[in-house]
């Protein structure tokens, strides 16, 4: 077994270490979500914590780690009497991103359950993690239904397995720790709320601290056991402090003054629900116990707010998590309680190598909390009139400082987003679980049965019985039980929803900037991004202007990154429509090799004009027909405005084999048949491309 990196050898990351230690003291805090860029010791810190957890007493032979002092009366391995017991180190169980539902919650032997009526249950990771740590790396990439199961078990302290009328329940109480890189996509706000604490981590910008990180890591890699031995005394001290804090925790008093501050803080920051108040109360109590005190002070409430509230401030998908510390201090001062302002401070924590709330930094998670509102690019909401605009498809006029096709204009602000009509890919896919297009999935409505390929995951009971029934006499059935063989088992075929790759191809030329259109265009794209966020899609963005096209955002699960790129998108210059379409086609080709099961939906946002270079219209037409030949579902958002319209976007949609909608028609309450139109056009894409050829 490999030697874990010592927890006390971590350099910096005080907030991360403190949040993990508080959950070790009081698992009721609700776990930790660690957000940060890659290479910031997120996983190292979590794995190091497991070595500090006190040993647990267990009933000998129990697969569910029942406590001998209070065994679970409903334990599948019970009932437990006064048999032998022992102790073992607390486990740290890792949940892989690609795990199945059965691997998480456990699996029933369906064959024995049908034939013998026996609950033959194989425990899953939730059972293994009972009274230990359950760690999910890249939790934002975990399938939604697994996240729901995981958080339900964490909230209820038990796991339930239901399979065709057979039910098993067992205790499952664990310290839940998730790590994620926000660049790869965000968790939904309602799932963020289920984590007790959150911490933002980032690599230090101090050279001396970075040098020390590298020095310690190299020393550990050269001799893990020797390096761990040099930190053994510090590790033992922290382990003993955790035990002492656990023992002290029931004696900590949370006075009315501290409770008033907690309630006032949550109300001041308009946090939804009451979970934040409860988590703050438990965190402040754990902070006092960790400091060796029996009274909760105002500083405990402040630190609890910095750990428990930032992620609960994220209301809209593109909101940046963070907390205004000046507002926090004003609220705490205004509602300071009599029993929360004074008290004896811990005098013995200064020399301890571990983070101490009394002597630790006062900053928020990661040291630099984000402001309430994400910064925006300053500039006019409309482009400069007439400059850089394509006049009737002609060459753009420079707006000062740019040759070769027009000058760059100030980025326009996005208009207010709106709820869009559902755009979906036709047919039945088999991609990653999501909420956009129809697909064969493990979850959804049952549409049929088939022989299982590999392990049986979802039994189709009626089909199984039907397959086994003709063979009962030949198999010598004599009792009431049904004689079932493995060949009789049938897997349920289910239809649900998948996530798609939504690739935006955005015209950023001068013609789009004219007549204040770019603000509305950005608002429409932002609205579609919000829809993609809610439907768990991957997104990508190609922009074209001047003389070339650029991949503004490679396909990613981070819809937030796309919104940031959209905000600063410049406009101006010619309209190389063909270049944009060819670049998008290349992006799809590469992505198809990486993720062949994920189907694509191309959203072209343009007025349909093509300028610059020889034969721009013919080149754009040939590039568009590539999508129709490949059967790629596509939608053209027609941005043309004014009393005189050329209908170029509609012609482009025909070449693509898709459909065209105006900005107004994109709204959910404007037309009723958009999804049907998209589907029928995409299904006829082959015929359209052949007619055009």
XYZ file of C-alpha atoms in Angstrom:
693
model
C 0.000 0.000 0.000
C 1.439 3.394 -0.987
C 2.301 5.937 1.687
C -0.009 8.976 1.500
C 1.434 12.463 1.475
C 1.315 13.859 5.037
C -1.511 16.290 5.664
C 0.672 18.534 7.809
C 3.282 18.767 5.028
C 0.901 20.663 2.752
C 2.088 24.192 2.043
C -0.465 26.975 2.293
C -4.123 26.197 1.433
C -5.228 27.148 4.953
C -8.931 27.338 4.066
C -8.861 23.919 2.407
C -7.148 22.273 5.361
C -9.446 23.968 7.835
C -12.621 22.901 5.999
C -11.457 19.283 5.850
C -10.497 19.264 9.531
C -13.833 20.753 10.591
C -15.650 17.934 8.813
C -13.357 15.414 10.504
C -14.379 16.936 13.842
C -18.083 17.105 12.958
C -19.240 15.093 9.901
C -22.678 16.690 10.428
C -21.262 19.845 8.810
C -22.096 18.182 5.497
C -18.876 17.689 3.584
C -16.634 19.884 1.481
C -16.640 20.917 -2.170
C -13.160 21.964 -3.295
C -13.136 24.164 -6.396
C -9.929 25.172 -8.096
C -7.597 25.047 -11.028
C -5.632 21.931 -11.847
C -2.461 21.183 -9.904
C -3.468 22.797 -6.607
C -3.200 19.705 -4.344
C -6.961 19.181 -4.084
C -6.775 15.389 -4.342
C -3.558 15.217 -2.308
C -5.167 17.031 0.619
C -8.239 14.796 0.631
C -6.208 11.584 0.512
C -3.910 12.897 3.236
C -6.876 13.544 5.531
C -7.783 9.840 5.653
C -4.576 9.062 7.581
C -5.652 11.500 10.316
C -9.109 10.056 10.871
C -9.433 8.144 14.168
C -9.940 4.373 14.007
C -13.496 3.058 14.102
C -14.882 0.154 16.145
C -16.797 -2.338 13.999
C -18.747 -5.542 14.440
C -16.586 -8.412 13.244
C -17.752 -9.869 9.961
C -20.226 -7.064 9.211
C -19.826 -5.808 5.651
C -21.525 -2.544 6.596
C -19.178 -1.482 9.430
C -21.805 -1.433 12.161
C -20.786 0.188 15.448
C -20.746 -2.447 18.239
C -22.068 0.153 20.698
C -25.134 0.907 18.555
C -25.495 -1.532 15.648
C -27.924 -0.721 12.862
C -31.131 -2.686 13.600
C -31.871 -2.890 9.863
C -28.411 -4.026 8.822
C -28.609 -6.668 6.042
C -25.928 -8.657 7.887
C -27.792 -8.364 11.206
C -29.199 -8.646 13.683
C -25.978 -8.199 15.654
C -25.816 -9.505 19.164
C -22.898 -9.264 21.571
C -20.439 -10.956 19.256
C -16.833 -10.160 18.602
C -15.781 -6.677 17.608
C -12.609 -4.946 16.567
C -11.244 -1.710 15.213
C -9.846 -0.651 11.873
C -8.637 2.560 10.231
C -11.305 4.804 8.748
C -11.640 4.143 5.023
C -11.382 6.582 2.205
C -13.465 5.331 -0.718
C -13.132 6.925 -4.147
C -16.102 7.113 -6.486
C -14.965 7.068 -10.133
C -16.707 9.468 -12.498
C -17.710 6.580 -14.776
C -19.134 4.368 -12.011
C -22.474 2.651 -12.524
C -25.451 2.987 -10.206
C -24.994 -0.590 -8.987
C -21.357 0.121 -8.123
C -22.458 3.068 -6.014
C -25.457 1.715 -4.122
C -24.856 -2.039 -4.458
C -26.486 -4.772 -6.494
C -28.986 -7.549 -5.892
C -28.558 -11.036 -7.346
C -31.779 -10.948 -9.364
C -31.505 -14.591 -10.385
C -31.443 -15.808 -6.755
C -34.099 -13.296 -5.745
C -36.515 -14.628 -8.390
C -35.725 -18.317 -7.993
C -35.152 -18.570 -4.233
C -36.584 -15.389 -2.769
C -33.178 -14.646 -1.206
C -31.928 -11.085 -0.805
C -28.402 -11.752 -2.015
C -26.992 -8.243 -1.796
C -23.527 -7.166 -2.871
C -22.644 -3.903 -1.060
C -21.566 -0.873 -3.069
C -19.330 2.081 -2.408
C -21.887 3.736 -0.108
C -21.571 0.752 2.229
C -17.777 0.758 2.055
C -17.673 4.471 2.929
C -19.886 4.152 6.035
C -18.160 5.893 8.958
C -15.328 6.999 6.674
C -14.664 9.351 3.749
C -16.302 9.211 0.333
C -14.235 11.133 -2.186
C -15.467 12.142 -5.645
C -12.837 13.638 -7.912
C -14.294 15.788 -10.711
C -17.723 15.670 -9.086
C -19.020 18.140 -11.687
C -18.537 15.451 -14.347
C -20.500 12.812 -12.419
C -23.835 11.865 -13.988
C -26.741 13.716 -12.429
C -28.595 10.611 -11.248
C -25.467 9.419 -9.399
C -25.049 12.825 -7.774
C -28.683 12.693 -6.641
C -28.210 9.229 -5.126
C -24.997 10.284 -3.451
C -26.388 13.435 -1.893
C -29.607 11.713 -0.805
C -27.569 9.106 1.055
C -25.409 11.818 2.619
C -28.506 13.719 3.789
C -30.443 10.697 5.127
C -27.515 8.682 6.447
C -28.822 5.573 4.682
C -28.834 3.967 1.256
C -31.860 2.277 -0.305
C -31.721 -0.272 -3.110
C -34.971 -1.138 -4.884
C -35.019 -3.822 -7.578
C -38.270 -5.314 -8.890
C -40.019 -5.346 -5.514
C -36.929 -6.425 -3.553
C -35.725 -3.750 -1.133
C -32.515 -3.438 0.892
C -31.609 -0.609 3.248
C -28.380 -0.039 5.158
C -26.750 2.790 7.094
C -24.390 5.050 5.155
C -22.920 7.985 7.041
C -19.739 9.419 5.632
C -17.696 12.554 5.166
C -18.419 13.651 1.601
C -15.616 15.447 -0.220
C -15.846 16.514 -3.853
C -13.233 18.250 -5.969
C -13.778 19.980 -9.288
C -12.161 22.270 -11.816
C -14.721 24.963 -12.758
C -13.190 25.171 -16.236
C -14.739 21.756 -16.963
C -18.277 22.752 -16.023
C -20.281 23.713 -12.962
C -22.558 21.843 -10.624
C -26.198 22.856 -10.616
C -27.013 25.407 -7.860
C -29.344 22.970 -6.078
C -26.513 20.428 -5.919
C -24.022 23.026 -4.746
C -26.351 23.757 -1.843
C -26.129 20.142 -0.651
C -22.426 20.464 0.124
C -21.899 21.919 3.570
C -18.762 23.941 2.863
C -16.926 25.058 -0.224
C -13.363 26.223 -0.704
C -11.757 27.994 -3.657
C -8.114 27.027 -4.108
C -5.452 28.471 -6.376
C -1.726 28.078 -6.723
C 0.315 30.569 -4.725
C 1.923 33.440 -6.602
C 4.668 33.782 -3.964
C 7.972 32.380 -5.296
C 9.194 31.264 -1.860
C 6.040 29.282 -1.200
C 6.143 27.678 -4.642
C 9.774 26.704 -4.040
C 8.802 25.003 -0.797
C 5.972 23.116 -2.510
C 8.357 21.748 -5.123
C 11.038 20.924 -2.548
C 8.654 18.890 -0.394
C 7.075 17.118 -3.339
C 10.425 16.037 -4.735
C 11.498 14.805 -1.304
C 8.290 12.787 -0.994
C 8.646 11.266 -4.461
C 12.230 10.207 -3.718
C 11.379 8.494 -0.405
C 7.660 8.458 0.550
C 8.127 6.455 3.756
C 11.087 8.519 4.932
C 9.323 11.792 4.152
C 6.198 10.678 6.005
C 8.332 9.625 8.961
C 9.736 13.153 9.294
C 6.183 14.455 9.693
C 4.957 11.674 11.970
C 4.974 13.787 15.155
C 2.945 16.570 13.544
C 0.508 14.030 12.130
C 0.041 12.438 15.567
C -0.567 15.843 17.144
C -3.287 16.724 14.662
C -4.880 13.288 15.017
C -5.002 13.746 18.793
C -6.455 17.228 18.366
C -9.252 15.857 16.177
C -10.121 13.305 18.853
C -10.082 15.977 21.567
C -12.283 18.287 19.493
C -14.780 15.472 18.885
C -14.964 14.831 22.612
C -15.428 18.534 23.331
C -18.037 19.111 20.617
C -21.122 18.109 22.692
C -20.150 20.665 25.338
C -19.867 23.639 22.982
C -22.574 26.238 23.614
C -24.135 28.079 20.689
C -25.644 31.137 22.376
C -28.532 33.278 21.245
C -26.165 36.038 20.165
C -24.283 33.762 17.783
C -27.548 32.343 16.470
C -28.790 35.884 15.801
C -25.638 36.652 13.846
C -25.992 33.458 11.818
C -29.622 34.123 10.950
C -28.950 37.790 10.148
C -26.010 36.899 7.902
C -28.001 34.363 5.894
C -30.869 36.827 5.559
C -28.570 39.686 4.547
C -27.086 37.632 1.727
C -30.549 36.412 0.659
C -29.642 32.741 0.869
C -32.492 30.448 -0.142
C -33.895 27.991 2.392
C -32.647 27.176 5.880
C -29.825 24.748 5.091
C -27.245 27.532 5.158
C -28.273 28.577 8.688
C -27.962 25.018 9.955
C -24.616 24.440 8.254
C -23.251 27.717 9.619
C -24.347 26.781 13.134
C -22.678 23.374 12.927
C -19.536 24.855 11.392
C -19.231 27.556 14.034
C -19.651 24.925 16.747
C -16.953 22.749 15.167
C -14.654 25.796 14.917
C -15.039 26.442 18.637
C -14.331 22.782 19.465
C -11.290 22.776 17.161
C -9.981 25.852 19.013
C -10.562 24.122 22.374
C -13.395 26.422 23.470
C -16.905 25.729 24.723
C -18.379 29.052 23.538
C -18.989 30.134 19.950
C -17.505 33.574 19.251
C -18.223 36.128 16.547
C -15.024 35.151 14.760
C -16.335 31.575 14.517
C -19.522 32.849 12.896
C -17.494 34.943 10.453
C -15.265 32.051 9.420
C -18.302 29.774 9.135
C -19.940 32.272 6.769
C -16.842 32.433 4.574
C -16.896 28.646 4.215
C -20.640 27.960 4.049
C -22.142 30.834 2.034
C -20.112 31.651 -1.116
C -21.421 28.746 -3.205
C -24.963 29.427 -2.025
C -24.743 32.925 -3.475
C -24.557 31.425 -6.973
C -28.157 31.844 -8.051
C -27.944 32.087 -11.816
C -25.771 29.662 -13.804
C -23.227 32.342 -14.760
C -22.989 34.016 -11.354
C -19.543 33.901 -9.786
C -19.479 32.441 -6.269
C -18.218 34.819 -3.624
C -19.035 36.885 -0.568
C -18.742 40.613 0.136
C -16.635 40.646 3.306
C -17.376 44.293 4.099
C -21.084 43.534 4.083
C -20.430 40.457 6.222
C -18.529 42.483 8.829
C -21.256 45.137 8.918
C -23.925 42.495 9.492
C -21.975 40.772 12.250
C -21.335 44.097 13.978
C -24.969 45.167 13.720
C -26.314 41.922 15.130
C -23.490 41.166 17.564
C -24.779 39.220 20.548
C -23.826 39.621 24.175
C -22.412 36.132 24.400
C -20.645 36.187 21.025
C -18.362 39.228 21.380
C -16.055 38.266 24.207
C -14.408 35.110 25.368
C -11.121 33.490 26.078
C -9.071 32.855 23.002
C -7.107 29.697 22.452
C -3.564 30.399 23.610
C -2.000 27.161 22.482
C -2.715 27.157 18.756
C 0.002 29.489 17.483
C 2.723 26.849 17.334
C 0.537 24.185 15.785
C 1.375 23.615 12.106
C -2.305 23.188 11.256
C -4.684 25.954 10.259
C -6.274 27.612 13.260
C -9.320 29.846 12.940
C -7.989 32.102 15.691
C -4.696 32.805 13.971
C -5.601 32.019 10.369
C -6.138 34.423 7.528
C -9.329 36.418 7.491
C -9.843 36.143 3.776
C -12.533 34.130 2.108
C -12.114 30.796 0.348
C -9.005 30.882 -1.770
C -7.901 34.162 -0.155
C -9.594 36.359 -2.791
C -13.399 36.088 -2.830
C -15.123 37.094 -5.988
C -17.333 40.199 -5.947
C -21.083 39.713 -6.030
C -21.306 40.634 -9.699
C -18.925 39.290 -12.296
C -16.961 42.072 -14.008
C -18.242 43.119 -17.377
C -16.503 44.618 -20.346
C -17.074 48.348 -20.423
C -18.391 49.777 -23.623
C -21.424 50.984 -25.435
C -24.295 48.565 -25.880
C -24.360 49.382 -29.566
C -21.597 49.357 -32.122
C -20.403 52.589 -33.693
C -23.015 53.578 -36.267
C -22.164 52.984 -39.886
C -18.455 52.225 -39.223
C -17.466 48.673 -40.092
C -20.887 47.896 -41.503
C -21.324 45.914 -44.689
C -23.427 48.117 -46.920
C -25.731 45.922 -49.011
C -23.194 43.128 -48.976
C -20.301 45.406 -49.995
C -16.978 46.039 -48.315
C -17.006 47.380 -44.740
C -15.709 50.830 -43.976
C -12.831 51.004 -41.497
C -13.610 52.494 -38.123
C -10.143 53.794 -37.544
C -6.917 51.896 -37.120
C -7.537 48.790 -39.165
C -6.711 47.906 -42.684
C -7.556 44.916 -44.759
C -11.228 44.680 -44.077
C -12.443 47.050 -41.412
C -11.612 48.066 -37.875
C -12.493 46.380 -34.616
C -15.334 47.872 -32.624
C -16.027 48.044 -28.918
C -17.616 44.804 -27.643
C -21.332 45.234 -27.075
C -23.079 44.169 -23.903
C -25.406 41.209 -24.143
C -29.105 41.944 -23.970
C -31.193 40.375 -21.221
C -31.381 36.578 -21.721
C -34.718 34.851 -22.220
C -36.136 31.332 -22.185
C -35.589 29.735 -25.575
C -37.510 27.164 -27.524
C -36.137 23.638 -27.219
C -33.784 22.675 -30.039
C -33.068 18.962 -30.283
C -31.290 16.494 -32.526
C -33.568 14.125 -34.485
C -33.493 10.367 -34.052
C -32.492 8.234 -31.076
C -28.945 8.618 -29.768
C -26.765 6.809 -27.253
C -24.737 9.687 -25.864
C -24.028 10.844 -22.338
C -27.015 11.401 -20.079
C -28.541 14.849 -20.370
C -31.798 16.630 -21.064
C -31.914 17.610 -24.696
C -32.478 14.840 -27.279
C -34.034 11.385 -27.170
C -31.588 8.558 -26.463
C -31.209 5.005 -25.203
C -30.179 5.379 -21.578
C -29.998 3.452 -18.321
C -32.721 5.659 -16.885
C -36.030 6.637 -18.390
C -39.189 4.957 -19.586
C -39.040 1.293 -20.570
C -39.596 0.736 -24.291
C -38.657 -2.931 -24.680
C -36.355 -5.769 -23.643
C -33.178 -7.379 -24.961
C -30.580 -9.897 -23.924
C -28.030 -8.255 -21.627
C -24.657 -7.336 -23.064
C -22.345 -7.780 -20.095
C -23.669 -7.383 -16.547
C -27.427 -7.098 -16.058
C -28.280 -3.639 -14.730
C -32.025 -3.161 -15.297
C -34.167 -6.293 -15.251
C -37.233 -6.497 -17.455
C -39.272 -8.773 -15.196
C -42.116 -9.641 -17.573
C -39.736 -10.510 -20.415
C -37.594 -12.624 -18.072
C -40.581 -14.605 -16.818
C -41.823 -15.031 -20.374
C -38.433 -16.380 -21.458
C -38.228 -18.803 -18.520
C -41.842 -20.057 -18.556
C -41.625 -22.543 -21.473
C -38.732 -24.415 -19.829
C -40.164 -25.054 -16.367
C -41.217 -28.678 -17.010
C -37.919 -29.557 -18.710
C -36.012 -28.075 -15.778
C -37.897 -30.251 -13.311
C -39.733 -27.535 -11.472
C -41.569 -29.049 -8.510
C -41.979 -26.192 -6.026
C -43.527 -22.750 -6.097
C -40.317 -21.043 -7.168
C -39.585 -20.203 -10.787
C -36.540 -21.988 -12.184
C -34.545 -19.200 -13.825
C -31.335 -19.578 -15.768
C -28.980 -16.803 -16.764
C -30.044 -17.140 -20.401
C -33.585 -16.212 -19.359
C -32.620 -12.792 -17.974
C -33.670 -9.822 -20.055
C -32.340 -6.297 -19.882
C -34.858 -3.464 -19.986
C -34.343 -1.082 -22.889
C -35.056 2.434 -21.753
C -35.445 5.755 -23.438
C -34.386 8.972 -21.788
C -32.543 12.116 -22.757
C -28.966 12.764 -23.763
C -26.734 15.798 -23.744
C -25.421 17.018 -27.070
C -22.567 19.100 -28.356
C -24.039 22.492 -29.145
C -21.580 24.233 -31.446
C -22.209 27.942 -31.941
C -20.972 29.518 -35.163
C -21.226 33.253 -34.534
C -20.928 35.955 -37.183
C -18.921 38.825 -35.640
C -18.479 40.854 -38.798
C -19.251 44.508 -39.333
C -22.683 43.786 -40.788
C -23.691 42.170 -37.496
C -22.501 45.173 -35.512
C -24.661 47.554 -37.516
C -27.962 48.956 -36.280
C -27.271 47.884 -32.692
C -27.846 44.241 -33.551
C -24.883 42.711 -31.719
C -26.379 43.328 -28.288
C -29.491 41.349 -29.269
C -27.356 38.658 -30.896
C -25.261 38.202 -27.771
C -28.431 38.064 -25.683
C -29.775 35.295 -27.904
C -26.544 33.279 -27.716
C -26.407 33.778 -23.954
C -29.989 32.502 -23.736
C -29.030 29.407 -25.718
C -26.020 28.920 -23.438
C -28.312 29.012 -20.416
C -30.455 26.386 -22.079
C -27.352 24.269 -22.786
C -26.316 24.573 -19.126
C -29.682 23.326 -17.942
C -29.679 20.451 -20.423
C -26.142 19.302 -19.516
C -24.656 19.852 -22.964
C -21.121 20.412 -24.058
C -20.669 23.685 -25.892
C -18.171 25.120 -28.340
C -17.912 28.406 -30.168
C -16.513 29.381 -33.564
C -16.471 33.034 -34.567
C -15.698 34.548 -37.942
C -14.863 38.112 -38.953
C -12.357 39.957 -41.113
C -10.615 37.353 -43.218
C -10.647 34.237 -41.029
C -12.504 32.130 -38.461
C -11.321 31.266 -34.949
C -12.236 28.606 -32.416
C -13.175 30.978 -29.605
C -13.919 28.028 -27.319
C -13.096 24.355 -27.989
C -15.880 21.938 -27.003
C -16.130 21.932 -23.225
C -18.582 21.262 -20.410
C -17.946 24.732 -18.983
C -20.809 26.848 -20.261
C -19.494 29.647 -18.037
C -16.336 29.832 -20.146
C -18.440 30.297 -23.270
C -20.351 33.142 -21.621
C -17.078 34.885 -20.731
C -15.773 34.573 -24.297
C -19.075 35.865 -25.655
C -18.983 38.924 -23.426
C -15.664 40.143 -24.827
C -16.342 39.144 -28.433
C -15.181 41.973 -30.747
C -16.931 42.820 -33.994
C -16.033 44.433 -37.286
C -14.670 43.577 -40.701
C -15.802 41.420 -43.586
C -17.976 38.316 -43.374
C -15.971 35.138 -44.179
C -18.987 32.841 -43.811
C -17.325 29.951 -45.643
C -14.313 30.078 -43.316
C -16.600 29.942 -40.276
C -18.510 26.936 -41.581
C -15.346 25.066 -42.573
C -13.795 25.714 -39.168
C -16.941 24.414 -37.481
C -16.917 21.317 -39.694
C -13.317 20.620 -38.658
C -14.192 21.038 -34.963
C -17.008 18.513 -35.347
C -14.723 16.050 -37.138
C -12.148 16.124 -34.339
C -14.789 15.951 -31.611
C -16.454 12.986 -33.327
C -13.190 11.068 -32.941
C -12.952 11.970 -29.259
C -16.570 11.303 -28.343
C -18.324 9.397 -31.145
C -21.512 8.790 -29.143
C -22.249 12.474 -28.551
C -24.337 13.954 -31.342
C -23.965 17.570 -32.410
C -26.340 20.474 -32.939
C -24.873 23.364 -34.922
C -26.348 26.802 -34.240
C -25.277 29.377 -36.848
C -25.921 32.942 -35.726
C -25.713 35.241 -38.755
C -27.615 37.453 -41.173
C -26.526 35.150 -43.995
C -24.245 37.572 -45.805
C -20.899 36.404 -47.190
C -18.249 38.922 -48.274
C -14.523 39.021 -48.853
C -12.388 36.954 -51.178
C -13.328 35.450 -54.550
C -16.834 34.004 -54.906
C -17.712 34.222 -51.167
C -21.347 33.188 -51.670
C -20.490 30.085 -53.698
C -17.818 29.047 -51.205
C -20.254 29.432 -48.301
C -22.848 27.358 -50.164
C -20.401 24.503 -50.751
C -19.230 24.608 -47.110
C -22.825 24.486 -45.863
C -23.631 21.418 -47.943
C -20.932 19.478 -46.037
C -23.144 19.580 -42.940
C -26.185 18.392 -44.860
C -24.206 15.511 -46.371
C -23.099 14.411 -42.888
C -26.643 14.630 -41.512
C -25.660 17.140 -38.821
C -28.662 18.815 -37.187
C -28.459 22.564 -37.633
C -30.356 25.762 -36.926
C -29.690 29.200 -38.406
C -30.629 32.099 -36.136
C -31.490 34.833 -38.637
C -30.171 38.156 -37.335
C -31.244 40.251 -40.303
C -33.297 43.273 -39.326
C -34.946 46.269 -40.923
C -37.859 46.690 -43.335
C -35.949 45.237 -46.290
C -34.724 41.666 -45.808
C -32.777 39.602 -48.293
C -33.646 36.187 -46.817
C -30.026 35.016 -46.990
C -30.203 33.170 -43.668
C -33.091 31.070 -44.941
C -31.094 30.130 -48.029
C -28.163 29.155 -45.812
C -30.452 26.973 -43.680
C -31.580 25.163 -46.815
C -27.981 24.469 -47.809
C -27.262 23.167 -44.291
C -30.333 20.951 -44.349
C -31.649 22.688 -41.250
C -34.137 25.391 -40.407
C -33.994 29.151 -39.926
C -35.555 31.104 -37.072
C -35.491 34.804 -36.310
C -34.374 36.210 -32.994
C -38.005 36.790 -32.040
C -39.041 33.259 -33.021
C -36.301 31.818 -30.798
C -38.246 32.792 -27.694
C -40.142 29.947 -26.054
C -43.468 31.787 -26.088
C -43.328 32.895 -29.719
C -43.968 29.821 -31.873
C -45.216 26.320 -31.169
C -43.589 24.138 -33.783
C -39.888 24.935 -33.666
C -38.692 21.510 -32.489
C -40.772 19.791 -35.125
C -39.387 22.098 -37.818
C -35.802 21.452 -36.795
C -36.330 17.732 -36.801
C -38.121 17.509 -40.134
C -35.552 19.697 -41.824
C -32.672 17.684 -40.424
C -34.283 14.410 -41.460
C -34.608 15.735 -45.000
C -31.052 17.064 -45.067
C -29.864 14.309 -47.368
C -32.565 15.089 -49.921
C -31.850 18.813 -49.718
C -28.131 18.318 -50.266
C -28.747 16.061 -53.266
C -31.127 18.568 -54.841
C -28.629 21.368 -54.268
C -25.846 19.290 -55.820
